[in-house]
Short mmCIF file of C-alpha atoms and ligand atoms in Angstrom, two decimals:
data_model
loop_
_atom_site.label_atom_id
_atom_site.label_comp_id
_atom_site.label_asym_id
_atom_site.label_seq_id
_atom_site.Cartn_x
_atom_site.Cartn_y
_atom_site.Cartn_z
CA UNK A 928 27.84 -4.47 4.83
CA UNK A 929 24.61 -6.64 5.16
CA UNK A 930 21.00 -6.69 4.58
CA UNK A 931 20.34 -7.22 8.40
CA UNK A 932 17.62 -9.91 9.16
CA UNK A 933 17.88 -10.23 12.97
CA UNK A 934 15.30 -13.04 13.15
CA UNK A 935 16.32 -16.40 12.04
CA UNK A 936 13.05 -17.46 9.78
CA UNK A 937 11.11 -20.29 11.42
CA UNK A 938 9.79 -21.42 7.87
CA UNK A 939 7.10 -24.22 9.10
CA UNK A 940 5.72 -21.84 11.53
CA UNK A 941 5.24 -18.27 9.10
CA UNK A 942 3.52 -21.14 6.26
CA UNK A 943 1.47 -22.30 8.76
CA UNK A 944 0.65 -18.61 9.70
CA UNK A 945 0.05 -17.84 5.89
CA UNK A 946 -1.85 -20.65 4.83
CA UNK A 947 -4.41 -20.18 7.38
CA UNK A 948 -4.69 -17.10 6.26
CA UNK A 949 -5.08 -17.70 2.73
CA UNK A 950 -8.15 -20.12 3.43
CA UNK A 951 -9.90 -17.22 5.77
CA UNK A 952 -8.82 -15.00 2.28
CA UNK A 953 -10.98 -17.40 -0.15
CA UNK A 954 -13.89 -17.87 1.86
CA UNK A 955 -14.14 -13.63 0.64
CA UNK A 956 -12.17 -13.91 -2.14
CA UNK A 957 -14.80 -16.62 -3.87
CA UNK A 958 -17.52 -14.24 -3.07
CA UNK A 959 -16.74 -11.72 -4.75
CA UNK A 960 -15.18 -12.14 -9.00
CA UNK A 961 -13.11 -10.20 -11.12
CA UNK A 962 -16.08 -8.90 -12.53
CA UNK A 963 -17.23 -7.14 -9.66
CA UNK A 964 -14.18 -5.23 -8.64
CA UNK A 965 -14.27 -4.50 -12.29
CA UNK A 966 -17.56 -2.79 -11.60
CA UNK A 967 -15.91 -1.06 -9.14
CA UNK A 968 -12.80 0.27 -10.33
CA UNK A 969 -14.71 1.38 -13.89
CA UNK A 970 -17.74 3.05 -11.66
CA UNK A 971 -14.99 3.83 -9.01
CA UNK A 972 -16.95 2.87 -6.40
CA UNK A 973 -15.76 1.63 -3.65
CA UNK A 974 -15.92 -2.47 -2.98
CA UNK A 975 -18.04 -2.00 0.25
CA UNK A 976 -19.63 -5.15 -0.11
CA UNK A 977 -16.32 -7.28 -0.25
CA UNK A 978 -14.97 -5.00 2.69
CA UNK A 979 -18.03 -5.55 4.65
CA UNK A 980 -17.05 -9.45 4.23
CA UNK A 981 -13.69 -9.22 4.75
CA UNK A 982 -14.91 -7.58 8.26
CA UNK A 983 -17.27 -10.34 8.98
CA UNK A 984 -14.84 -12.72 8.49
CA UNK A 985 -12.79 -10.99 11.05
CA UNK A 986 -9.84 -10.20 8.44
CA UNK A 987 -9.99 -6.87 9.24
CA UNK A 988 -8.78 -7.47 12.39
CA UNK A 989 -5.11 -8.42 11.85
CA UNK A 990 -2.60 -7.32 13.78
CA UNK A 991 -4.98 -5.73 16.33
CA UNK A 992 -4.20 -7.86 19.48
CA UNK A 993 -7.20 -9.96 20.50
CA UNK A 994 -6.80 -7.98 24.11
CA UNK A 995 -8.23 -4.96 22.07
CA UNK A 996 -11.02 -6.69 19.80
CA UNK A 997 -9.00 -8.13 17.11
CA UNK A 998 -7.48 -11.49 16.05
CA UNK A 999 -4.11 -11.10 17.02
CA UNK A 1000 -1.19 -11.77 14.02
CA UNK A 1001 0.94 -9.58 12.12
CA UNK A 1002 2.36 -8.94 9.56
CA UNK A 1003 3.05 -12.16 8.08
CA UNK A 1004 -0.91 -12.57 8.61
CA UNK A 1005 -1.87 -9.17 6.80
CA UNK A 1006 1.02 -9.95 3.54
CA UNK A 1007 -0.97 -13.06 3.04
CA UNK A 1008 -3.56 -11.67 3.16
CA UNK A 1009 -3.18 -8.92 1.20
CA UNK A 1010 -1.11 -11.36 -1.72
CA UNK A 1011 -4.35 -13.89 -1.41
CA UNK A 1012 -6.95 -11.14 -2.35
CA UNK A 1013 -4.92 -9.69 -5.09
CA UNK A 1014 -3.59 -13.06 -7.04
CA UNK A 1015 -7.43 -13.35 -7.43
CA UNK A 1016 -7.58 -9.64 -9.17
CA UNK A 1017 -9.20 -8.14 -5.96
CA UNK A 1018 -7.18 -4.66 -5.92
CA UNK A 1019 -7.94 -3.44 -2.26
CA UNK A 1020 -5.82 -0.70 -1.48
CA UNK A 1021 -7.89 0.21 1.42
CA UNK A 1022 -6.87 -2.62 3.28
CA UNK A 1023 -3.10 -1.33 2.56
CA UNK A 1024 -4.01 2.39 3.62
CA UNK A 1025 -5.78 1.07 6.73
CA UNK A 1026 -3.42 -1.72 7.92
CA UNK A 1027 -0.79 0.31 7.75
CA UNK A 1028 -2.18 3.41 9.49
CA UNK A 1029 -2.67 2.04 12.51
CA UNK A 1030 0.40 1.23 13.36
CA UNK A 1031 1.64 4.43 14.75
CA UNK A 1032 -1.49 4.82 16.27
CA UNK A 1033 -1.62 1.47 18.06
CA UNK A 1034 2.55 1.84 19.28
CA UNK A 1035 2.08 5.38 20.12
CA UNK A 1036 -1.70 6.46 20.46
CA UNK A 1037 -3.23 6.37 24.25
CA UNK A 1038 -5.83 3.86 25.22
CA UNK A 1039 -8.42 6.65 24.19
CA UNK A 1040 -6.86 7.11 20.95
CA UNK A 1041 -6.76 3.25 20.27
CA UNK A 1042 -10.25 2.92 21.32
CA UNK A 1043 -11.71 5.86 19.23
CA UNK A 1044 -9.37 5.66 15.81
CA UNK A 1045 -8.73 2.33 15.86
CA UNK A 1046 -11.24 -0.36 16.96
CA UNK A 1047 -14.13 0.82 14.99
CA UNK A 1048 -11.34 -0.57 11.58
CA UNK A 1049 -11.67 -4.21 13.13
CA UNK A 1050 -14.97 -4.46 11.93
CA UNK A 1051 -14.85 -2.65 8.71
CA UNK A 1052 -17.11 0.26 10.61
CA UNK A 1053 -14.69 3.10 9.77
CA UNK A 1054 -12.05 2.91 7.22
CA UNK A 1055 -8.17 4.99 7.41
CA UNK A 1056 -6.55 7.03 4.61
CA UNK A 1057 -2.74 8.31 4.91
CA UNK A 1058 -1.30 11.59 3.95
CA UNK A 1059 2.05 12.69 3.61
CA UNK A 1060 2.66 13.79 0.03
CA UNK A 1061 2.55 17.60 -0.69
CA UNK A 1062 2.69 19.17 -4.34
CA UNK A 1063 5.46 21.34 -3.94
CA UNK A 1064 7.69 18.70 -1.53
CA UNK A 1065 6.73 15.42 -3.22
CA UNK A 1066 9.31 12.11 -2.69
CA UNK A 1067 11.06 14.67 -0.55
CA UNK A 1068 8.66 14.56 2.67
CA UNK A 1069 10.97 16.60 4.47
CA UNK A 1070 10.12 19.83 2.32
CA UNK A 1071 6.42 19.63 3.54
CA UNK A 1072 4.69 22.88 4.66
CA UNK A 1073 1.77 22.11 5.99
CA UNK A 1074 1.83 23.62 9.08
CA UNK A 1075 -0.45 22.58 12.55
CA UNK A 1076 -0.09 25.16 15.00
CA UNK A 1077 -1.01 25.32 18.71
CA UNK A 1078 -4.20 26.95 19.08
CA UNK A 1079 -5.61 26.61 22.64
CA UNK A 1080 -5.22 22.88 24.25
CA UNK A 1081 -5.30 21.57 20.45
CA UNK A 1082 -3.98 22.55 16.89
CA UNK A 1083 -5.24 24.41 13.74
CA UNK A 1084 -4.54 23.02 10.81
CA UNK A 1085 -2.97 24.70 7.05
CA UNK A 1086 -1.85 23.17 4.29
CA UNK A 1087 -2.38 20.88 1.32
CA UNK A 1088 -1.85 17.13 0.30
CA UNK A 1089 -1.60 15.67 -2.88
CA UNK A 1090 -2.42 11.93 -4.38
CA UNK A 1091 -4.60 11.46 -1.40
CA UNK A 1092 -5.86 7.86 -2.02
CA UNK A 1093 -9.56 7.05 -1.25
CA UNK A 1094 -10.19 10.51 1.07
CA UNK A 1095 -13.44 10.32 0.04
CA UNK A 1096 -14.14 6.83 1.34
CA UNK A 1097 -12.35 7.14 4.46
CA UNK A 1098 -13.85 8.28 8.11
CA UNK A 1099 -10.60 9.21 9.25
CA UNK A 1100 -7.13 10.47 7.60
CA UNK A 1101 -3.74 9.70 9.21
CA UNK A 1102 -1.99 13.09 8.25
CA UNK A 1103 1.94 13.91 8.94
CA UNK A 1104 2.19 17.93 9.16
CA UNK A 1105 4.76 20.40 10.77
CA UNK A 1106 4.52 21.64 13.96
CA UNK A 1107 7.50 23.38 14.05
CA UNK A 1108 8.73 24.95 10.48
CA UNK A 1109 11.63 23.53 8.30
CA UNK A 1110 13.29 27.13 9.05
CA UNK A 1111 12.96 26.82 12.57
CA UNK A 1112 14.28 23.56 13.43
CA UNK A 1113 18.20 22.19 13.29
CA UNK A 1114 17.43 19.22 11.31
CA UNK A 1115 14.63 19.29 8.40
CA UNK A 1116 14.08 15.60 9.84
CA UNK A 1117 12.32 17.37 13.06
CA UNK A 1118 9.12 19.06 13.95
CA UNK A 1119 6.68 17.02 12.03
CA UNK A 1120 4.10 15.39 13.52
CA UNK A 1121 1.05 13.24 13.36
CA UNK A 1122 -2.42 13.70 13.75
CA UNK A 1123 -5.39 11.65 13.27
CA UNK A 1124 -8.19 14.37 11.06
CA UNK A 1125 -11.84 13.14 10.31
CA UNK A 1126 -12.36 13.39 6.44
CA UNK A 1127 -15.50 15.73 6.74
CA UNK A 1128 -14.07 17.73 9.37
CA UNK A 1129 -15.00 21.34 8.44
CA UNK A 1130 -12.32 23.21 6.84
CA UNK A 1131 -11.53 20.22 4.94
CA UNK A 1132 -12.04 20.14 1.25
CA UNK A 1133 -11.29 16.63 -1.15
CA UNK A 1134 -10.85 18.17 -4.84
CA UNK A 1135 -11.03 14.23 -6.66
CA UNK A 1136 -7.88 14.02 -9.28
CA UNK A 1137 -8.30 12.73 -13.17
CA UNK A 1138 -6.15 9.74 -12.08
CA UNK A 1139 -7.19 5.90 -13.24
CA UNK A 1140 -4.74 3.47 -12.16
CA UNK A 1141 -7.24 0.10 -12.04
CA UNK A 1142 -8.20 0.62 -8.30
CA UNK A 1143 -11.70 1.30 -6.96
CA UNK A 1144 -10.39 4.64 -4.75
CA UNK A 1145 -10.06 7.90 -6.74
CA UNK A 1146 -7.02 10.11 -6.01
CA UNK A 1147 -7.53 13.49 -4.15
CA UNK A 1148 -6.18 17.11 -3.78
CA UNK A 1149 -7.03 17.38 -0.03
CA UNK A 1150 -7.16 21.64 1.67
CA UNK A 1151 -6.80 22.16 4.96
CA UNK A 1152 -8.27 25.44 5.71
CA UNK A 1153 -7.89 26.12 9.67
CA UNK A 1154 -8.98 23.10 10.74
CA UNK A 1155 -9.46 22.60 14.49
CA UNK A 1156 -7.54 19.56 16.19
CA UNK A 1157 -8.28 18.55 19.64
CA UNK A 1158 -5.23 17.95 21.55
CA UNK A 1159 -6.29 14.26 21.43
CA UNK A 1160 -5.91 14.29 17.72
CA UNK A 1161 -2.01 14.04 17.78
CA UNK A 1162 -0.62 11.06 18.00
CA UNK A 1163 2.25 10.44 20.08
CA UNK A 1164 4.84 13.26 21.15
CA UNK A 1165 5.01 16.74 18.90
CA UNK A 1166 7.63 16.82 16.96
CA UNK A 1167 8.37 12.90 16.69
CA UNK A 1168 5.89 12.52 13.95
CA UNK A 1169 8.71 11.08 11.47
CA UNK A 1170 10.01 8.47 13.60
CA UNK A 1171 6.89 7.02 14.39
CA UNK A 1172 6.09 6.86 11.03
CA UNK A 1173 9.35 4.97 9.85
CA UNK A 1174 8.02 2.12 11.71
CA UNK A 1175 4.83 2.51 10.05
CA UNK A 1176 6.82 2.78 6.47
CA UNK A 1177 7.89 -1.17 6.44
CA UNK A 1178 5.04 -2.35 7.32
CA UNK A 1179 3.23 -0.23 3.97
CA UNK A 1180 6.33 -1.39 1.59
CA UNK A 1181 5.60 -4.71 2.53
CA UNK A 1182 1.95 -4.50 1.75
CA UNK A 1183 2.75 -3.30 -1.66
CA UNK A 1184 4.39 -6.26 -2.21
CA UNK A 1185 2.09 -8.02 -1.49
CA UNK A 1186 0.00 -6.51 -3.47
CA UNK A 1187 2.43 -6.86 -6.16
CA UNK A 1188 3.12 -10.41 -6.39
CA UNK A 1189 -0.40 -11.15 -6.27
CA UNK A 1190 -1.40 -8.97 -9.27
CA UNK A 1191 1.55 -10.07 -11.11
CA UNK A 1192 0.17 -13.90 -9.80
CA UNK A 1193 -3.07 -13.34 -11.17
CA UNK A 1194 -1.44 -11.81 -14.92
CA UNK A 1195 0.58 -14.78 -15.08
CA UNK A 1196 -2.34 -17.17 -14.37
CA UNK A 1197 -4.10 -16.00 -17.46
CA UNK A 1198 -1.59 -16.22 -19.50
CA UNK A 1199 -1.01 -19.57 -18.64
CA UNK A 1200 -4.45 -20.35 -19.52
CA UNK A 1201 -4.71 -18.68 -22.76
CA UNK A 1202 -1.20 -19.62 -23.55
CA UNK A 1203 -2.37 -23.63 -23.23
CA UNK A 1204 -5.42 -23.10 -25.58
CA UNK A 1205 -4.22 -20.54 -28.47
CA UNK A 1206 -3.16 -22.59 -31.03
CA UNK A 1207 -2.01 -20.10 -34.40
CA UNK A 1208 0.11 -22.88 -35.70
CA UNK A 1209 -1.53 -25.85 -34.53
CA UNK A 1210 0.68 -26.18 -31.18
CA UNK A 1211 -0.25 -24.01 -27.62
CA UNK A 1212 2.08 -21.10 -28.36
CA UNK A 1213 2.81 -22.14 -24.59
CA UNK A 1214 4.87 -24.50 -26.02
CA UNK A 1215 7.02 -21.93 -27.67
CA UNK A 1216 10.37 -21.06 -25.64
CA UNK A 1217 9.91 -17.38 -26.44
CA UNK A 1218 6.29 -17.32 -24.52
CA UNK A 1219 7.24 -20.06 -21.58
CA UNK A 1220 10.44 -18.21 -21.04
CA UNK A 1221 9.17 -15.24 -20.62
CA UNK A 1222 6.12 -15.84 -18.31
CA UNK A 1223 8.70 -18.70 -16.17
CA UNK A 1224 11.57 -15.81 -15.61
CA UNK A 1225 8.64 -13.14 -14.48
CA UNK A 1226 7.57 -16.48 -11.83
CA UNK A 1227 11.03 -16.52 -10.32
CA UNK A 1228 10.80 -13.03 -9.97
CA UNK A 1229 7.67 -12.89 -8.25
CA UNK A 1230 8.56 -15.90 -6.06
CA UNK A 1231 11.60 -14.48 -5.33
CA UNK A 1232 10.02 -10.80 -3.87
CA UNK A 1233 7.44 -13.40 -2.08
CA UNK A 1234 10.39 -14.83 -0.23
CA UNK A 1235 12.18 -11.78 0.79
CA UNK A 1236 8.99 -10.27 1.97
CA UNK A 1237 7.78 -13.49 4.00
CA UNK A 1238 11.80 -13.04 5.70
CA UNK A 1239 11.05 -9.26 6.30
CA UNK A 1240 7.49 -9.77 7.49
CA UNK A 1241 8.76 -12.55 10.04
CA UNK A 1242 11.56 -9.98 11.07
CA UNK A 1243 8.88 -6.70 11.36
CA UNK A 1244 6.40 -9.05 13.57
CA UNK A 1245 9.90 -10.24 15.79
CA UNK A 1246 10.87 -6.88 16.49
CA UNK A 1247 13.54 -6.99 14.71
CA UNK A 1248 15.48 -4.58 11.87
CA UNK A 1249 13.25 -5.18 8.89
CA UNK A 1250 14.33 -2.19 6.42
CA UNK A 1251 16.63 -3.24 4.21
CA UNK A 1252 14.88 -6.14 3.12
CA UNK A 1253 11.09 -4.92 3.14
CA UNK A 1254 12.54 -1.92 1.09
CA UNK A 1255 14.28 -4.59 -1.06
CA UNK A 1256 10.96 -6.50 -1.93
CA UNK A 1257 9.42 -3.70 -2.54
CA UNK A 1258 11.63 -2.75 -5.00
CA UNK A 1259 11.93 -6.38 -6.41
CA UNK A 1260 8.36 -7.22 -5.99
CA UNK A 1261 6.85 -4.10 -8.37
CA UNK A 1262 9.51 -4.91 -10.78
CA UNK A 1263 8.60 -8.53 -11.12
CA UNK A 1264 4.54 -7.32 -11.01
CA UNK A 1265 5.35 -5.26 -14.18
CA UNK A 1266 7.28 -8.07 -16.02
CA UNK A 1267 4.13 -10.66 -15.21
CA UNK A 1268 2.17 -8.35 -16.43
CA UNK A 1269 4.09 -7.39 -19.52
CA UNK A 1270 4.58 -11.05 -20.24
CA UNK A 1271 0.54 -11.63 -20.08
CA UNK A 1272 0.64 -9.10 -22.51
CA UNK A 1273 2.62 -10.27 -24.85
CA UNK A 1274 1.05 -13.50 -24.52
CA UNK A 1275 -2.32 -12.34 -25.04
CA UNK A 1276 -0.85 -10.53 -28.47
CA UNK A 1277 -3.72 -8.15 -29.73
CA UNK A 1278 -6.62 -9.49 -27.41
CA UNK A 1279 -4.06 -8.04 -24.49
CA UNK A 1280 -5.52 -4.93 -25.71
CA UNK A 1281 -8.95 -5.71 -25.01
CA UNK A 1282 -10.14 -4.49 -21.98
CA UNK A 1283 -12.93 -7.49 -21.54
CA UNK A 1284 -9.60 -9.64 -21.61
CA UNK A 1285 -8.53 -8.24 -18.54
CA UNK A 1286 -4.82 -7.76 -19.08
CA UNK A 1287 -4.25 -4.03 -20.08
CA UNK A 1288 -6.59 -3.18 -17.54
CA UNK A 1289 -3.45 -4.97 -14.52
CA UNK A 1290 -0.58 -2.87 -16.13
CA UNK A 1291 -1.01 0.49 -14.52
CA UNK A 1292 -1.79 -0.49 -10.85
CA UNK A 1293 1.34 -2.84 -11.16
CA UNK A 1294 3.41 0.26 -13.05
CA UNK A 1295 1.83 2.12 -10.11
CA UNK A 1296 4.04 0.16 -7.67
CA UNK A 1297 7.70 1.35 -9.31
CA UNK A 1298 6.02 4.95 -8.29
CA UNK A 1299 4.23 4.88 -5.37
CA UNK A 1300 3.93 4.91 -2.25
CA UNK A 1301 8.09 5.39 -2.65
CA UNK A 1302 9.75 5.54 -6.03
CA UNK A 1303 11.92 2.76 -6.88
CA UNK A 1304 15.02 5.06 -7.29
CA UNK A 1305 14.24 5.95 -3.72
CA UNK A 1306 14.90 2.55 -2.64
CA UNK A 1307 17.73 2.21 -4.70
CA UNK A 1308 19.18 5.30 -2.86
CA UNK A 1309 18.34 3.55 -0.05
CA UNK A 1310 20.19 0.28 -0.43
CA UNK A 1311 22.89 2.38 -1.68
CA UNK A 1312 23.64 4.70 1.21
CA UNK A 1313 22.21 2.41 4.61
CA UNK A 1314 22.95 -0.87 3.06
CA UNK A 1315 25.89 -0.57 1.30
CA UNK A 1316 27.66 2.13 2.95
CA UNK A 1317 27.50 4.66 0.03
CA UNK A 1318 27.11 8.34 0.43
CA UNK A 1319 24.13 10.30 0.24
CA UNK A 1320 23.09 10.63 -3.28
CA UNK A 1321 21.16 13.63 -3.20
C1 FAD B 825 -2.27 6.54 -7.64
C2 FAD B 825 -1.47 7.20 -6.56
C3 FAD B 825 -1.84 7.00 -5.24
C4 FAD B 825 -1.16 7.65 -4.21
N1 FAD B 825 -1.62 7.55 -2.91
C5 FAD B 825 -1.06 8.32 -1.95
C6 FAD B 825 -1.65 8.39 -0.64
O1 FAD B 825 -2.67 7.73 -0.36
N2 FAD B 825 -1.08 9.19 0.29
C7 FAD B 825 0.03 9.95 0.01
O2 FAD B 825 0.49 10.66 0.90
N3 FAD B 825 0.60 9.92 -1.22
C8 FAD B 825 0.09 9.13 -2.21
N4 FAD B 825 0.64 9.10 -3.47
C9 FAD B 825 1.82 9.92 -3.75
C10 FAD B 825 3.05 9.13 -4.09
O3 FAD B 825 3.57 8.56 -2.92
C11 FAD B 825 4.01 10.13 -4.77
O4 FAD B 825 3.53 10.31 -6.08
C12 FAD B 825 5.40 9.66 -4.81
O5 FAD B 825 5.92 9.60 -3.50
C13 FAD B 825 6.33 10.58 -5.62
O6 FAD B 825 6.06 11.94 -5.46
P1 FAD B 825 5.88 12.86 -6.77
O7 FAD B 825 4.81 12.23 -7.57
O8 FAD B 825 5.74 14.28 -6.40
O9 FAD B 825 7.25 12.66 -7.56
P2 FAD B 825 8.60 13.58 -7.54
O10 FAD B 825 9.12 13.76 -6.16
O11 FAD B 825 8.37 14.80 -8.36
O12 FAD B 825 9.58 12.59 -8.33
C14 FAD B 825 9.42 12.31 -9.73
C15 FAD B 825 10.40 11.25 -10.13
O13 FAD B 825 11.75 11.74 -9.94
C16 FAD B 825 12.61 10.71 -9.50
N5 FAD B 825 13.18 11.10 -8.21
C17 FAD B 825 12.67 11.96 -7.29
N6 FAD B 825 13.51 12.10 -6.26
C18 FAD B 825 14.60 11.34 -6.52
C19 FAD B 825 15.83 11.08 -5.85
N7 FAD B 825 16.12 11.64 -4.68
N8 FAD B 825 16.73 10.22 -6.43
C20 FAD B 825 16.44 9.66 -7.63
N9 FAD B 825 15.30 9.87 -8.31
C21 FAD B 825 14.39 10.70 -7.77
C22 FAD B 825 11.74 9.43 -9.41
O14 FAD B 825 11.87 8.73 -10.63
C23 FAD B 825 10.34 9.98 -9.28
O15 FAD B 825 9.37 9.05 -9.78
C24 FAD B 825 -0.01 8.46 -4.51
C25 FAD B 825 0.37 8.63 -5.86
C26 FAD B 825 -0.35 8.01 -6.87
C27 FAD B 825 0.05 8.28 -8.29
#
């Protein structure tokens, strides 16, 4: 019974890793203020200008070996970045959706496939969406019906996705979908598969959702209507869609994290601030217990997730067994986001409220977290069953 780390944690090597990472992350970061993603998330319009820099600067291409165009690193290098851009209030779950979507397409794609769906992200030229979640199946994955079926050399694509996060913005859309039906497989765990489907493909319809959770990307129902799939479109083997997306999975629980912390970073900063100048009763009320206490437990929180993450991040880019503990962060990172952000809050007392203040406006993309892209209870089930040795729980 252990969260397993395989990979001792070279500490002087992953901050070196980070911090010159964090320095490539301000040189866009100080280009581009609050106010402007502000513009963006209220007009949601997406931050093209700040993702045309991040591209420039090369940012975009983390993780992508240098052999194929990019700048090498992992995921120690795409955390920090991620955590750098948000702890300055730059919400970019784009970079989240496309970092993460290549992976199963750079471990299991062809040279072709790498070359066509993946180098045109180094440079910010084409941007990746991700979708799994169905209406009817939600957290359970398994229960999805969308259904590609062989139709010549390629596949024709049915079905529906749900919560589809910046569709509209995206070139291309990693999708998972059944290749073989739940009823005609042993396992539900088998016959899905992935495929790699261009956002204006015809047959494909993006019905935007009434959902505002502080980021710049809108939400969509996504229809596939018979849409045609050359046989280069799937990725990897049929029918080992899942697996290849586990490995994916770590790497996107991690990014939320990082995401996380840095919102809950940025929360905390300005309630530092306001909490040294507000004076009610003559004193900073940040010299009141019942403020510092609250905003100094939500740090150790934070710093805490940070930590685990950096370990799991170091362990994902090793090769080693990085579940349990990105899973963990994840879990301990959007908690602590929400309690930063609820301490701000609290700090800020009625100008929290205020929108031009810039507090209310953190709480539901870090509330967000505890829900997606995997409920917390999910991960609880998780440490439950494959950490602790617990039976299945539903
Ligand atoms: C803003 C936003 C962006 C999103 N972006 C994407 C995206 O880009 N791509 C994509 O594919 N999906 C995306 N999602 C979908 C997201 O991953 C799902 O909402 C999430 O996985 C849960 O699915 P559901 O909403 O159907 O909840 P349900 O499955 O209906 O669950 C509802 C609640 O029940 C509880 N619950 C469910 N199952 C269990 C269980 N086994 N044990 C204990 N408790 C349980 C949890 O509290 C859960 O929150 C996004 C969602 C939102 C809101």
């Amino acid at each position: 019974m252990s969260a397993a780390s395989e990979t001792a944690l070279d500490q002087g090597s992953v901050a070196q890793r980070m911090s010159d990472i964090r320095e490539a992350a301000r040189g866009v970061s100080e280009g581009f203020s609050r106010q402007y993603m502000r513009e963006c998330i209220d007009n949601h319009r997406f931050p093209q200008e700040a993702w045309d820099a991040l591209g420039d600067y090369g940012l975009l291409g983390i993780t992508i070996p240098e052999a194929l165009g990019g700048v090498g690193g992992g995921q120690v290098e795409l955390v920090a970045l991620m955590e750098a851009l948000s702890e300055t209030g730059m919400v970019l779950p784009m970079l989240l959706l496309t970092g993460f979507a290549r992976v199963p397409i750079l471990r299991n794609g062809t040279p072709d496939q790498i070359d066509r769906f993946v180098k045109p992200t180094i440079s910010g030229a084409e941007k990746l969406c991700f979708a799994i979640t169905e209406p009817d199946a939600g957290t359970n994955s398994f229960a999805m019906t969308s259904l590609a079926t062989q139709a010549g050399d390629g596949y024709r694509l049915t079905g529906r996705k749900v919560f589809i996060s910046g569709a509209a913005d995206a070139d291309r859309m990693l999708v998972v979908a059944r290749t073989q039906k739940a009823s005609e497989v042993e396992r539900r765990t088998e016959g899905m598969s992935l495929f790699v489907v261009d956002t204006d493909a015809p047959g494909v319809e993006l019905q935007p959702l009434n959902i505002d959770v502080g980021w710049p990307e809108r939400q969509y129902l996504v229809f596939f209507d018979d849409v045609e799939l050359d046989a280069d479109r799937l990725i990897g083997q049929p029918g080992q869609g899942l697996a290849a997306m586990f490995e994916a999975l770590n790497s996107e629980r991690l990014l939320v994290t990082a995401m996380s912390v840095g919102l809950g970073n940025y929360a905390l900063k300005k309630a530092v601030a306001y909490a040294n100048e507000r004076k009610p009763f003559g004193k900073p009320i940040g010299s009141y217990q019942a403020v510092q206490h609250r905003l100094a437990e939500a740090k150790a929180e934070l710093e805490a997730a940070r930590l685990m993450m950096i370990q799991a991040a170091a362990t994902f880019d090793a090769g080693g067994k990085a579940g349990d503990h990105a899973n963990m962060a994840k879990l301990l990172g959007s908690r602590a986001a929400v309690k930063a952000v609820e301490a701000a809050l609290q700090t800020h007392g009625g100008y929290g409220f205020d929108k031009d203040y810039d507090v209310i406006t953190l709480w539901p993309s870090a509330r967000l977290m505890e829900v997606a892209p995997v409920n917390n209870e999910m991960l609880l089930n998780y440490i439950g069953e494959h950490v602790l040795g617990l039976p299945k729980s539903y």
